[in-house]
PDB file of C-alpha atoms in Angstrom:
ATOM      1  CA  UNK A   1      -7.025 -84.171 -69.828  1.00  0.00           C
ATOM      2  CA  UNK A   2      -8.719 -80.776 -69.358  1.00  0.00           C
ATOM      3  CA  UNK A   3      -6.630 -79.937 -66.297  1.00  0.00           C
ATOM      4  CA  UNK A   4      -3.431 -80.574 -68.211  1.00  0.00           C
ATOM      5  CA  UNK A   5      -4.414 -78.010 -70.812  1.00  0.00           C
ATOM      6  CA  UNK A   6      -5.226 -75.499 -68.070  1.00  0.00           C
ATOM      7  CA  UNK A   7      -1.731 -76.091 -66.657  1.00  0.00           C
ATOM      8  CA  UNK A   8      -0.294 -75.680 -70.159  1.00  0.00           C
ATOM      9  CA  UNK A   9      -2.129 -72.380 -70.644  1.00  0.00           C
ATOM     10  CA  UNK A  10      -0.793 -71.165 -67.291  1.00  0.00           C
ATOM     11  CA  UNK A  11       2.728 -72.225 -68.295  1.00  0.00           C
ATOM     12  CA  UNK A  12       2.392 -70.310 -71.569  1.00  0.00           C
ATOM     13  CA  UNK A  13       1.063 -67.155 -69.885  1.00  0.00           C
ATOM     14  CA  UNK A  14       3.800 -67.228 -67.246  1.00  0.00           C
ATOM     15  CA  UNK A  15       6.489 -67.809 -69.867  1.00  0.00           C
ATOM     16  CA  UNK A  16       5.232 -64.832 -71.878  1.00  0.00           C
ATOM     17  CA  UNK A  17       5.327 -62.648 -68.762  1.00  0.00           C
ATOM     18  CA  UNK A  18       8.790 -63.918 -67.771  1.00  0.00           C
ATOM     19  CA  UNK A  19      10.219 -63.372 -71.246  1.00  0.00           C
ATOM     20  CA  UNK A  20       8.738 -59.884 -71.491  1.00  0.00           C
ATOM     21  CA  UNK A  21      10.298 -58.949 -68.165  1.00  0.00           C
ATOM     22  CA  UNK A  22      13.574 -60.578 -69.197  1.00  0.00           C
ATOM     23  CA  UNK A  23      13.808 -57.893 -71.873  1.00  0.00           C
ATOM     24  CA  UNK A  24      12.799 -55.222 -69.359  1.00  0.00           C
ATOM     25  CA  UNK A  25      15.398 -56.449 -66.849  1.00  0.00           C
ATOM     26  CA  UNK A  26      18.156 -55.131 -69.121  1.00  0.00           C
ATOM     27  CA  UNK A  27      20.481 -58.109 -68.587  1.00  0.00           C
ATOM     28  CA  UNK A  28      19.370 -58.449 -64.938  1.00  0.00           C
ATOM     29  CA  UNK A  29      20.456 -54.909 -64.051  1.00  0.00           C
ATOM     30  CA  UNK A  30      16.953 -53.854 -62.951  1.00  0.00           C
ATOM     31  CA  UNK A  31      15.799 -55.548 -59.758  1.00  0.00           C
ATOM     32  CA  UNK A  32      11.998 -55.768 -60.076  1.00  0.00           C
ATOM     33  CA  UNK A  33      11.916 -57.003 -63.706  1.00  0.00           C
ATOM     34  CA  UNK A  34      14.692 -59.490 -62.814  1.00  0.00           C
ATOM     35  CA  UNK A  35      12.707 -60.871 -59.878  1.00  0.00           C
ATOM     36  CA  UNK A  36       9.561 -61.172 -62.017  1.00  0.00           C
ATOM     37  CA  UNK A  37      11.604 -62.976 -64.681  1.00  0.00           C
ATOM     38  CA  UNK A  38      13.040 -65.555 -62.284  1.00  0.00           C
ATOM     39  CA  UNK A  39       9.737 -66.197 -60.490  1.00  0.00           C
ATOM     40  CA  UNK A  40       7.928 -66.373 -63.822  1.00  0.00           C
ATOM     41  CA  UNK A  41      10.288 -68.964 -65.268  1.00  0.00           C
ATOM     42  CA  UNK A  42      10.202 -71.103 -62.112  1.00  0.00           C
ATOM     43  CA  UNK A  43       6.392 -71.041 -62.157  1.00  0.00           C
ATOM     44  CA  UNK A  44       6.386 -71.706 -65.906  1.00  0.00           C
ATOM     45  CA  UNK A  45       8.408 -74.881 -65.575  1.00  0.00           C
ATOM     46  CA  UNK A  46       6.360 -76.020 -62.587  1.00  0.00           C
ATOM     47  CA  UNK A  47       3.118 -75.781 -64.569  1.00  0.00           C
ATOM     48  CA  UNK A  48       4.756 -77.285 -67.641  1.00  0.00           C
ATOM     49  CA  UNK A  49       5.844 -80.251 -65.499  1.00  0.00           C
ATOM     50  CA  UNK A  50       2.235 -80.727 -64.355  1.00  0.00           C
ATOM     51  CA  UNK A  51       1.160 -80.669 -67.992  1.00  0.00           C
ATOM     52  CA  UNK A  52       3.483 -83.572 -68.773  1.00  0.00           C
ATOM     53  CA  UNK A  53       1.492 -85.921 -66.536  1.00  0.00           C
ATOM     54  CA  UNK A  54      -1.050 -86.315 -69.341  1.00  0.00           C
ATOM     55  CA  UNK A  55       0.234 -84.646 -72.484  1.00  0.00           C
ATOM     56  CA  UNK A  56       3.264 -86.111 -74.305  1.00  0.00           C
ATOM     57  CA  UNK A  57       6.334 -83.928 -73.943  1.00  0.00           C
ATOM     58  CA  UNK A  58       6.703 -83.309 -77.697  1.00  0.00           C
ATOM     59  CA  UNK A  59       3.151 -82.096 -78.082  1.00  0.00           C
ATOM     60  CA  UNK A  60       3.211 -80.002 -74.899  1.00  0.00           C
ATOM     61  CA  UNK A  61       6.504 -78.408 -75.886  1.00  0.00           C
ATOM     62  CA  UNK A  62       5.317 -77.706 -79.439  1.00  0.00           C
ATOM     63  CA  UNK A  63       2.216 -75.931 -78.156  1.00  0.00           C
ATOM     64  CA  UNK A  64       4.102 -74.113 -75.378  1.00  0.00           C
ATOM     65  CA  UNK A  65       6.881 -72.837 -77.597  1.00  0.00           C
ATOM     66  CA  UNK A  66       4.719 -72.131 -80.664  1.00  0.00           C
ATOM     67  CA  UNK A  67       2.115 -70.090 -78.830  1.00  0.00           C
ATOM     68  CA  UNK A  68       4.843 -68.386 -76.806  1.00  0.00           C
ATOM     69  CA  UNK A  69       6.734 -67.363 -79.942  1.00  0.00           C
ATOM     70  CA  UNK A  70       3.637 -65.820 -81.479  1.00  0.00           C
ATOM     71  CA  UNK A  71       2.694 -63.829 -78.387  1.00  0.00           C
ATOM     72  CA  UNK A  72       6.257 -62.713 -77.661  1.00  0.00           C
ATOM     73  CA  UNK A  73       6.531 -61.521 -81.270  1.00  0.00           C
ATOM     74  CA  UNK A  74       3.316 -59.531 -80.862  1.00  0.00           C
ATOM     75  CA  UNK A  75       4.599 -58.050 -77.586  1.00  0.00           C
ATOM     76  CA  UNK A  76       7.881 -57.242 -79.312  1.00  0.00           C
ATOM     77  CA  UNK A  77       5.990 -55.351 -82.006  1.00  0.00           C
ATOM     78  CA  UNK A  78       3.611 -53.489 -79.680  1.00  0.00           C
ATOM     79  CA  UNK A  79       5.727 -52.873 -76.571  1.00  0.00           C
ATOM     80  CA  UNK A  80       9.315 -52.837 -77.817  1.00  0.00           C
ATOM     81  CA  UNK A  81       8.667 -51.496 -81.344  1.00  0.00           C
ATOM     82  CA  UNK A  82      10.511 -54.436 -82.927  1.00  0.00           C
ATOM     83  CA  UNK A  83       9.437 -55.157 -86.486  1.00  0.00           C
ATOM     84  CA  UNK A  84       9.882 -58.715 -87.752  1.00  0.00           C
ATOM     85  CA  UNK A  85      11.022 -59.048 -91.358  1.00  0.00           C
ATOM     86  CA  UNK A  86       9.418 -61.342 -93.928  1.00  0.00           C
ATOM     87  CA  UNK A  87      11.615 -64.404 -93.152  1.00  0.00           C
ATOM     88  CA  UNK A  88      10.774 -64.053 -89.435  1.00  0.00           C
ATOM     89  CA  UNK A  89       7.059 -63.852 -90.178  1.00  0.00           C
ATOM     90  CA  UNK A  90       7.282 -66.831 -92.529  1.00  0.00           C
ATOM     91  CA  UNK A  91       9.135 -68.840 -89.884  1.00  0.00           C
ATOM     92  CA  UNK A  92       6.511 -68.036 -87.266  1.00  0.00           C
ATOM     93  CA  UNK A  93       3.719 -69.035 -89.650  1.00  0.00           C
ATOM     94  CA  UNK A  94       5.483 -72.356 -90.320  1.00  0.00           C
ATOM     95  CA  UNK A  95       5.832 -72.968 -86.573  1.00  0.00           C
ATOM     96  CA  UNK A  96       2.111 -72.331 -86.113  1.00  0.00           C
ATOM     97  CA  UNK A  97       1.280 -74.662 -88.971  1.00  0.00           C
ATOM     98  CA  UNK A  98       3.427 -77.321 -87.308  1.00  0.00           C
ATOM     99  CA  UNK A  99       1.607 -76.923 -83.986  1.00  0.00           C
ATOM    100  CA  UNK A 100      -1.755 -77.159 -85.747  1.00  0.00           C
ATOM    101  CA  UNK A 101      -0.716 -80.270 -87.698  1.00  0.00           C
ATOM    102  CA  UNK A 102       0.537 -81.967 -84.534  1.00  0.00           C
ATOM    103  CA  UNK A 103      -2.690 -81.228 -82.687  1.00  0.00           C
ATOM    104  CA  UNK A 104      -5.060 -82.156 -85.479  1.00  0.00           C
ATOM    105  CA  UNK A 105      -3.366 -85.176 -87.010  1.00  0.00           C
ATOM    106  CA  UNK A 106      -0.888 -86.691 -84.560  1.00  0.00           C
ATOM    107  CA  UNK A 107      -1.798 -89.979 -82.917  1.00  0.00           C
ATOM    108  CA  UNK A 108       0.946 -89.372 -80.341  1.00  0.00           C
ATOM    109  CA  UNK A 109      -1.350 -87.997 -77.679  1.00  0.00           C
ATOM    110  CA  UNK A 110      -4.861 -88.839 -76.621  1.00  0.00           C
ATOM    111  CA  UNK A 111      -6.250 -85.350 -76.960  1.00  0.00           C
TER     112      UNK A 111
END
């Protein structure tokens, strides 16, 4: 199971990079950020597919998207000077709580 979580971490990191460069690509008008975006997403889904060998898709996707949302929000704040409002912060907190509940209490996966 440990390898699957390594693949999941790689998928999350690559998705964060790809999404950050998606913003920097300015609707695919800048070549280098566009290339990084496409390569990043392809690699993301490859590693996510490896994750699904052992981790149920619902749990893997919850972790992948939840962690990704948090880090992309932080990058948005720091790099792009985007300030989330209170409803956005509350929504992110609820997503994180959901990921934690799934991982601590779900019998769906053997993790």
